Amino acid sequence: MKPNDILNNLEARHPGEKEYLQAVHEVLESIETIYNENPQYKAAQIIERLVEPDRILTFRVSWVDDAGDVKVNLGYRVQFNNAIGPYKGGLRLHPSVNLSILKFLGFEQTFKNALTTLPMGGAKGGSDFNPKGKSDNEIMKFCQAFMLELWRIIGPNTDVPAGDIGTGGREIGFLYGMYKKLQIENTGILTGKGINWGGSLIRPEATGFGATYFTHEMLKNNNDTFKGKVVTVSGFGNVAWGVALKVIELGGKVVTISGPDGYVYDKAGLDADKIDYLLELRASNNDIVSPYVEEFPEAKFVSGKKPWEIPCDIAMPSAIQNELNGEDAEQLVANGVKYVAEVSNMGCTPEAIDVFLKNKVPFGPGKAANAGGVAVSGLEMSQNAMKLNWKREEVDEKLLHIMSSIHIACLKFGTREDGFVDYVKGANIAGFIKVADAMLDQGVV
Ligand code: 2IT
């Protein structure tokens, strides 16, 4: 296998899908050697099959806003690969959503889900609908119209969607309500459900908690801890608040958060009250963070910039893909960053990753570091199937165990001769082997 040949073919078929090609490129580079050492993969054309989604559903979503105007959005579900379990992955509601982004996310999800050790295949979906500034009623109308199409191809043993950017507990509720109406059944068809109707404890904070557990493992591997560490975080959506809570609990200090309007630098560090305030701000459908400094005047708001210029020990990008580029990485390294963990999917550009690896900064890629969210989704599916609810401590303990096993898998396949751990390589190889071997077992389908 020559990664460039595969990529050229892929680009010819899917011109301009840059995020998708970027995600495939990274995996191909990591697995090239192991792929070529195992001719059974080539014989079964595993890579050629694995880089194309199993199927894609595209649909029109028509709904009526509060002013009585008819709105039209595009909806998608990319069912990427179900070699190891039902398709599983979130629904992103964001104006940037297009097929390139959903295919990159579905591809990443396939390996991430394999790393969790749970039986879940990979998928992603969503819409170019922008939830920002919409009323609850408009969100409900959109979600209902979206599910009117999506319900045909999902099911508790087929495809189980969940949240992602723009899709949280409220949206999952509206989507579930319509699914139940259409299918007349209460099953674990979505994850991230409300606690009173089939949801799992810890799911809302699982991505952030899991990423912090993973980073903790990276620290431990260097005989280090979170105690006294300064942590920069971007975003303040579904995942950043879980990171902030857990980092504080482990003794670190989170000094930044960000939104599309810029970032907040709070030198004293976030605390429980500040996090509560931010959650209230977010619940009002507002993802801008500038109001923070009115409430907490000791903090500083920096308009239109990203938090990577603030000196820190650990950087945890938690907003969106490609939010940290080569220049940002250079600046972080110059300021003495010691660890980086992607909480967002593909949060760092390839140039940024190169800078970290060249400077021997341990770098945890999203598919390993942020797998805690989908892992607890998998635990929600188990609880639904058993018609049982586990206690908070039980779910948290399982999450911790899963994150530590992902870290062990990364060490196994990513440790270099000099002892430095290339987590990108480790995660890609571990995820790939699991999916590829399942595909081999199941024949050419
Ligand atoms: O990127 C992700 O892993 C998610 N958005 C969570 C997916 C899930 O099924 O919980």
Tab-separated table of N, CA and C in Angstrom, residues 291-407:
chain	number	residue	atom	x	y	z
A	291	PRO	N	-19.546	37.745	27.599
A	291	PRO	CA	-20.250	38.186	28.815
A	291	PRO	C	-19.570	37.741	30.119
A	292	TYR	N	-18.711	36.730	30.035
A	292	TYR	CA	-18.016	36.198	31.219
A	292	TYR	C	-17.313	37.317	31.999
A	293	VAL	N	-16.674	38.241	31.272
A	293	VAL	CA	-15.859	39.253	31.965
A	293	VAL	C	-16.719	40.327	32.644
A	294	GLU	N	-18.010	40.399	32.243
A	294	GLU	CA	-18.901	41.315	32.982
A	294	GLU	C	-19.206	40.715	34.360
A	295	GLU	N	-19.366	39.393	34.379
A	295	GLU	CA	-19.691	38.693	35.624
A	295	GLU	C	-18.443	38.539	36.507
A	296	PHE	N	-17.304	38.272	35.856
A	296	PHE	CA	-16.058	38.045	36.605
A	296	PHE	C	-14.990	39.010	36.072
A	297	PRO	N	-15.008	40.265	36.549
A	297	PRO	CA	-14.172	41.311	35.944
A	297	PRO	C	-12.667	41.069	36.069
A	298	GLU	N	-12.249	40.155	36.919
A	298	GLU	CA	-10.797	39.904	37.015
A	298	GLU	C	-10.281	39.177	35.765
A	299	ALA	N	-11.218	38.616	34.986
A	299	ALA	CA	-10.809	37.919	33.757
A	299	ALA	C	-10.730	38.899	32.590
A	300	LYS	N	-10.021	38.461	31.533
A	300	LYS	CA	-9.803	39.333	30.386
A	300	LYS	C	-10.401	38.673	29.143
A	301	PHE	N	-11.089	39.452	28.317
A	301	PHE	CA	-11.625	38.907	27.070
A	301	PHE	C	-10.742	39.358	25.903
A	302	VAL	N	-10.321	38.425	25.080
A	302	VAL	CA	-9.481	38.767	23.927
A	302	VAL	C	-10.294	38.467	22.664
A	303	SER	N	-10.675	39.536	22.000
A	303	SER	CA	-11.611	39.402	20.882
A	303	SER	C	-10.949	38.785	19.644
A	304	GLY	N	-11.678	37.874	18.983
A	304	GLY	CA	-11.269	37.361	17.673
A	304	GLY	C	-10.010	36.513	17.666
A	305	LYS	N	-9.537	36.072	18.837
A	305	LYS	CA	-8.306	35.263	18.845
A	305	LYS	C	-8.545	33.927	19.544
A	306	LYS	N	-7.541	33.060	19.428
A	306	LYS	CA	-7.643	31.739	20.051
A	306	LYS	C	-6.725	31.679	21.275
A	307	PRO	N	-7.009	30.782	22.213
A	307	PRO	CA	-6.275	30.817	23.489
A	307	PRO	C	-4.857	30.275	23.440
A	308	TRP	N	-4.369	29.875	22.262
A	308	TRP	CA	-3.070	29.176	22.225
A	308	TRP	C	-1.887	30.103	22.449
A	309	GLU	N	-2.141	31.405	22.546
A	309	GLU	CA	-1.029	32.333	22.817
A	309	GLU	C	-0.746	32.459	24.321
A	310	ILE	N	-1.606	31.863	25.138
A	310	ILE	CA	-1.411	31.918	26.594
A	310	ILE	C	-0.457	30.795	27.021
A	311	PRO	N	0.624	31.135	27.748
A	311	PRO	CA	1.543	30.080	28.193
A	311	PRO	C	0.824	29.047	29.082
A	312	CYS	N	1.094	27.783	28.831
A	312	CYS	CA	0.427	26.736	29.623
A	312	CYS	C	1.304	25.489	29.662
A	313	ASP	N	0.944	24.581	30.582
A	313	ASP	CA	1.617	23.279	30.633
A	313	ASP	C	0.922	22.272	29.721
A	314	ILE	N	-0.416	22.407	29.654
A	314	ILE	CA	-1.210	21.425	28.902
A	314	ILE	C	-2.239	22.189	28.069
A	315	ALA	N	-2.326	21.856	26.771
A	315	ALA	CA	-3.349	22.475	25.923
A	315	ALA	C	-4.383	21.414	25.546
A	316	MET	N	-5.659	21.760	25.705
A	316	MET	CA	-6.720	20.792	25.389
A	316	MET	C	-7.758	21.443	24.464
A	317	PRO	N	-7.481	21.454	23.150
A	317	PRO	CA	-8.455	22.025	22.214
A	317	PRO	C	-9.775	21.255	22.281
A	318	SER	N	-10.871	21.968	22.502
A	318	SER	CA	-12.156	21.303	22.746
A	318	SER	C	-13.280	21.932	21.943
A	319	ALA	N	-12.950	22.579	20.810
A	319	ALA	CA	-13.996	23.270	20.060
A	319	ALA	C	-14.362	22.544	18.766
A	320	ILE	N	-13.493	22.582	17.759
A	320	ILE	CA	-13.881	22.067	16.429
A	320	ILE	C	-12.621	21.666	15.666
A	321	GLN	N	-12.800	20.986	14.521
A	321	GLN	CA	-11.639	20.493	13.760
A	321	GLN	C	-10.739	21.639	13.290
A	322	ASN	N	-9.442	21.332	13.236
A	322	ASN	CA	-8.431	22.267	12.704
A	322	ASN	C	-8.427	23.619	13.410
A	323	GLU	N	-8.713	23.609	14.693
A	323	GLU	CA	-8.755	24.864	15.455
A	323	GLU	C	-7.373	25.266	15.974
A	324	LEU	N	-6.393	24.383	15.827
A	324	LEU	CA	-5.042	24.682	16.306
A	324	LEU	C	-4.077	24.364	15.162
A	325	ASN	N	-3.427	25.400	14.601
A	325	ASN	CA	-2.598	25.177	13.410
A	325	ASN	C	-1.097	25.187	13.750
A	326	GLY	N	-0.279	25.066	12.713
A	326	GLY	CA	1.169	24.970	12.905
A	326	GLY	C	1.745	26.143	13.688
A	327	GLU	N	1.285	27.330	13.348
A	327	GLU	CA	1.791	28.523	14.062
A	327	GLU	C	1.396	28.500	15.537
A	328	ASP	N	0.135	28.108	15.786
A	328	ASP	CA	-0.307	28.001	17.185
A	328	ASP	C	0.577	27.005	17.934
A	329	ALA	N	0.881	25.882	17.253
A	329	ALA	CA	1.693	24.842	17.886
A	329	ALA	C	3.099	25.372	18.194
A	330	GLU	N	3.668	26.120	17.235
A	330	GLU	CA	5.008	26.709	17.464
A	330	GLU	C	4.980	27.604	18.701
A	331	GLN	N	3.912	28.388	18.788
A	331	GLN	CA	3.819	29.315	19.924
A	331	GLN	C	3.671	28.555	21.251
A	332	LEU	N	2.845	27.519	21.229
A	332	LEU	CA	2.679	26.713	22.444
A	332	LEU	C	4.019	26.114	22.870
A	333	VAL	N	4.761	25.567	21.893
A	333	VAL	CA	6.050	24.945	22.205
A	333	VAL	C	7.024	26.001	22.740
A	334	ALA	N	7.051	27.173	22.069
A	334	ALA	CA	7.952	28.247	22.528
A	334	ALA	C	7.615	28.666	23.958
A	335	ASN	N	6.324	28.568	24.307
A	335	ASN	CA	5.897	28.939	25.663
A	335	ASN	C	6.010	27.783	26.657
A	336	GLY	N	6.558	26.656	26.199
A	336	GLY	CA	6.859	25.568	27.135
A	336	GLY	C	5.751	24.554	27.371
A	337	VAL	N	4.829	24.383	26.404
A	337	VAL	CA	3.767	23.388	26.603
A	337	VAL	C	4.385	21.995	26.800
A	338	LYS	N	3.795	21.208	27.708
A	338	LYS	CA	4.380	19.895	27.991
A	338	LYS	C	3.554	18.748	27.423
A	339	TYR	N	2.244	18.951	27.310
A	339	TYR	CA	1.343	17.909	26.783
A	339	TYR	C	0.223	18.580	26.003
A	340	VAL	N	-0.263	17.871	24.984
A	340	VAL	CA	-1.431	18.363	24.245
A	340	VAL	C	-2.383	17.188	24.060
A	341	ALA	N	-3.655	17.404	24.343
A	341	ALA	CA	-4.656	16.355	24.097
A	341	ALA	C	-5.830	16.976	23.354
A	342	GLU	N	-6.179	16.348	22.218
A	342	GLU	CA	-7.309	16.840	21.406
A	342	GLU	C	-8.606	16.338	22.010
A	343	VAL	N	-9.438	17.272	22.440
A	343	VAL	CA	-10.761	16.852	22.910
A	343	VAL	C	-11.752	16.992	21.754
A	344	SER	N	-11.503	17.968	20.875
A	344	SER	CA	-12.292	18.061	19.643
A	344	SER	C	-11.785	17.003	18.664
A	345	ASN	N	-12.628	16.621	17.708
A	345	ASN	CA	-12.203	15.669	16.690
A	345	ASN	C	-11.292	16.377	15.689
A	346	MET	N	-10.091	15.839	15.509
A	346	MET	CA	-9.091	16.410	14.582
A	346	MET	C	-8.901	17.902	14.848
A	347	GLY	N	-8.785	18.248	16.122
A	347	GLY	CA	-8.656	19.650	16.504
A	347	GLY	C	-7.376	20.305	16.002
A	348	CYS	N	-6.341	19.502	15.734
A	348	CYS	CA	-5.056	20.055	15.301
A	348	CYS	C	-4.803	19.743	13.831
A	349	THR	N	-4.212	20.694	13.128
A	349	THR	CA	-3.867	20.455	11.720
A	349	THR	C	-2.651	19.517	11.661
A	350	PRO	N	-2.415	18.888	10.492
A	350	PRO	CA	-1.232	18.009	10.373
A	350	PRO	C	0.063	18.767	10.699
A	351	GLU	N	0.124	20.051	10.319
A	351	GLU	CA	1.336	20.842	10.598
A	351	GLU	C	1.525	20.987	12.116
A	352	ALA	N	0.439	21.196	12.834
A	352	ALA	CA	0.529	21.337	14.296
A	352	ALA	C	1.030	20.031	14.916
A	353	ILE	N	0.489	18.911	14.454
A	353	ILE	CA	0.902	17.615	15.013
A	353	ILE	C	2.398	17.399	14.761
A	354	ASP	N	2.845	17.747	13.546
A	354	ASP	CA	4.278	17.615	13.232
A	354	ASP	C	5.133	18.408	14.217
A	355	VAL	N	4.706	19.635	14.519
A	355	VAL	CA	5.468	20.481	15.444
A	355	VAL	C	5.551	19.800	16.811
A	356	PHE	N	4.421	19.276	17.292
A	356	PHE	CA	4.448	18.638	18.620
A	356	PHE	C	5.365	17.422	18.621
A	357	LEU	N	5.226	16.575	17.593
A	357	LEU	CA	6.022	15.345	17.593
A	357	LEU	C	7.513	15.649	17.424
A	358	LYS	N	7.812	16.615	16.564
A	358	LYS	CA	9.239	16.980	16.372
A	358	LYS	C	9.850	17.475	17.674
A	359	ASN	N	9.044	18.154	18.476
A	359	ASN	CA	9.550	18.705	19.738
A	359	ASN	C	9.335	17.767	20.924
A	360	LYS	N	8.941	16.529	20.569
A	360	LYS	CA	8.722	15.502	21.600
A	360	LYS	C	7.730	15.939	22.676
A	361	VAL	N	6.688	16.612	22.252
A	361	VAL	CA	5.587	16.939	23.174
A	361	VAL	C	4.554	15.828	23.021
A	362	PRO	N	4.288	15.033	24.068
A	362	PRO	CA	3.288	13.978	23.927
A	362	PRO	C	1.951	14.578	23.473
A	363	PHE	N	1.399	13.977	22.403
A	363	PHE	CA	0.197	14.524	21.782
A	363	PHE	C	-0.864	13.427	21.682
A	364	GLY	N	-1.975	13.590	22.401
A	364	GLY	CA	-3.064	12.604	22.372
A	364	GLY	C	-4.080	12.985	21.303
A	365	PRO	N	-4.222	12.171	20.241
A	365	PRO	CA	-5.166	12.520	19.172
A	365	PRO	C	-6.612	12.287	19.622
A	366	GLY	N	-7.526	13.013	19.007
A	366	GLY	CA	-8.936	12.951	19.401
A	366	GLY	C	-9.508	11.552	19.450
A	367	LYS	N	-9.148	10.716	18.493
A	367	LYS	CA	-9.825	9.415	18.455
A	367	LYS	C	-9.491	8.570	19.677
A	368	ALA	N	-8.379	8.890	20.338
A	368	ALA	CA	-8.071	8.222	21.608
A	368	ALA	C	-8.568	9.074	22.774
A	369	ALA	N	-8.162	10.348	22.772
A	369	ALA	CA	-8.416	11.189	23.951
A	369	ALA	C	-9.896	11.473	24.177
A	370	ASN	N	-10.675	11.632	23.087
A	370	ASN	CA	-12.076	12.014	23.321
A	370	ASN	C	-13.047	10.850	23.216
A	371	ALA	N	-12.524	9.621	23.259
A	371	ALA	CA	-13.384	8.444	23.092
A	371	ALA	C	-14.314	8.191	24.278
A	372	GLY	N	-14.129	8.936	25.364
A	372	GLY	CA	-14.954	8.702	26.552
A	372	GLY	C	-16.429	8.993	26.320
A	373	GLY	N	-16.720	9.937	25.435
A	373	GLY	CA	-18.125	10.273	25.159
A	373	GLY	C	-18.851	9.100	24.541
A	374	VAL	N	-18.282	8.595	23.461
A	374	VAL	CA	-18.951	7.475	22.798
A	374	VAL	C	-18.851	6.206	23.658
A	375	ALA	N	-17.813	6.113	24.478
A	375	ALA	CA	-17.710	4.942	25.358
A	375	ALA	C	-18.902	4.907	26.323
A	376	VAL	N	-19.231	6.065	26.897
A	376	VAL	CA	-20.383	6.066	27.817
A	376	VAL	C	-21.695	5.927	27.029
A	377	SER	N	-21.700	6.361	25.778
A	377	SER	CA	-22.855	6.046	24.922
A	377	SER	C	-23.017	4.536	24.804
A	378	GLY	N	-21.895	3.844	24.617
A	378	GLY	CA	-21.928	2.385	24.541
A	378	GLY	C	-22.455	1.789	25.848
A	379	LEU	N	-22.059	2.393	26.964
A	379	LEU	CA	-22.549	1.912	28.266
A	379	LEU	C	-24.047	2.216	28.417
A	380	GLU	N	-24.493	3.324	27.829
A	380	GLU	CA	-25.937	3.626	27.841
A	380	GLU	C	-26.698	2.556	27.041
A	381	MET	N	-26.118	2.135	25.920
A	381	MET	CA	-26.756	1.075	25.119
A	381	MET	C	-26.844	-0.226	25.921
A	382	SER	N	-25.770	-0.537	26.654
A	382	SER	CA	-25.793	-1.766	27.470
A	382	SER	C	-26.892	-1.687	28.522
A	383	GLN	N	-26.988	-0.540	29.182
A	383	GLN	CA	-28.011	-0.374	30.229
A	383	GLN	C	-29.416	-0.467	29.622
A	384	ASN	N	-29.607	0.131	28.460
A	384	ASN	CA	-30.915	0.063	27.800
A	384	ASN	C	-31.267	-1.386	27.450
A	385	ALA	N	-30.270	-2.116	26.942
A	385	ALA	CA	-30.528	-3.497	26.537
A	385	ALA	C	-30.899	-4.349	27.744
A	386	MET	N	-30.291	-4.048	28.894
A	386	MET	CA	-30.569	-4.823	30.118
A	386	MET	C	-31.755	-4.261	30.881
A	387	LYS	N	-32.263	-3.099	30.443
A	387	LYS	CA	-33.333	-2.394	31.159
A	387	LYS	C	-32.935	-2.156	32.620
A	388	LEU	N	-31.710	-1.677	32.765
A	388	LEU	CA	-31.158	-1.377	34.090
A	388	LEU	C	-30.473	-0.025	34.075
A	389	ASN	N	-30.342	0.601	35.238
A	389	ASN	CA	-29.540	1.824	35.330
A	389	ASN	C	-28.389	1.599	36.284
A	390	TRP	N	-27.190	1.924	35.825
A	390	TRP	CA	-26.039	1.833	36.718
A	390	TRP	C	-25.886	3.128	37.501
A	391	LYS	N	-25.266	2.995	38.667
A	391	LYS	CA	-24.994	4.188	39.489
A	391	LYS	C	-23.887	5.015	38.855
A	392	ARG	N	-23.851	6.290	39.271
A	392	ARG	CA	-22.838	7.214	38.773
A	392	ARG	C	-21.412	6.643	38.922
A	393	GLU	N	-21.157	6.101	40.104
A	393	GLU	CA	-19.801	5.593	40.380
A	393	GLU	C	-19.453	4.416	39.454
A	394	GLU	N	-20.468	3.600	39.174
A	394	GLU	CA	-20.235	2.425	38.326
A	394	GLU	C	-19.852	2.855	36.908
A	395	VAL	N	-20.595	3.841	36.386
A	395	VAL	CA	-20.309	4.311	35.019
A	395	VAL	C	-18.938	4.987	34.983
A	396	ASP	N	-18.669	5.804	35.996
A	396	ASP	CA	-17.402	6.538	36.040
A	396	ASP	C	-16.213	5.570	36.097
A	397	GLU	N	-16.384	4.514	36.887
A	397	GLU	CA	-15.303	3.531	37.017
A	397	GLU	C	-15.054	2.822	35.683
A	398	LYS	N	-16.139	2.490	34.989
A	398	LYS	CA	-15.995	1.832	33.683
A	398	LYS	C	-15.329	2.792	32.687
A	399	LEU	N	-15.732	4.068	32.739
A	399	LEU	CA	-15.134	5.064	31.841
A	399	LEU	C	-13.619	5.163	32.088
A	400	LEU	N	-13.257	5.252	33.342
A	400	LEU	CA	-11.843	5.349	33.707
A	400	LEU	C	-11.064	4.141	33.187
A	401	HIS	N	-11.663	2.973	33.350
A	401	HIS	CA	-11.021	1.736	32.901
A	401	HIS	C	-10.846	1.733	31.379
A	402	ILE	N	-11.896	2.188	30.666
A	402	ILE	CA	-11.815	2.209	29.199
A	402	ILE	C	-10.723	3.180	28.747
A	403	MET	N	-10.677	4.369	29.359
A	403	MET	CA	-9.666	5.353	28.936
A	403	MET	C	-8.262	4.824	29.202
A	404	SER	N	-8.112	4.119	30.314
A	404	SER	CA	-6.780	3.600	30.604
A	404	SER	C	-6.431	2.463	29.645
A	405	SER	N	-7.430	1.690	29.211
A	405	SER	CA	-7.110	0.618	28.254
A	405	SER	C	-6.782	1.202	26.879
A	406	ILE	N	-7.400	2.328	26.529
A	406	ILE	CA	-7.041	2.980	25.253
A	406	ILE	C	-5.591	3.470	25.334
A	407	HIS	N	-5.228	3.994	26.500
A	407	HIS	CA	-3.862	4.476	26.671
A	407	HIS	C	-2.857	3.328	26.535
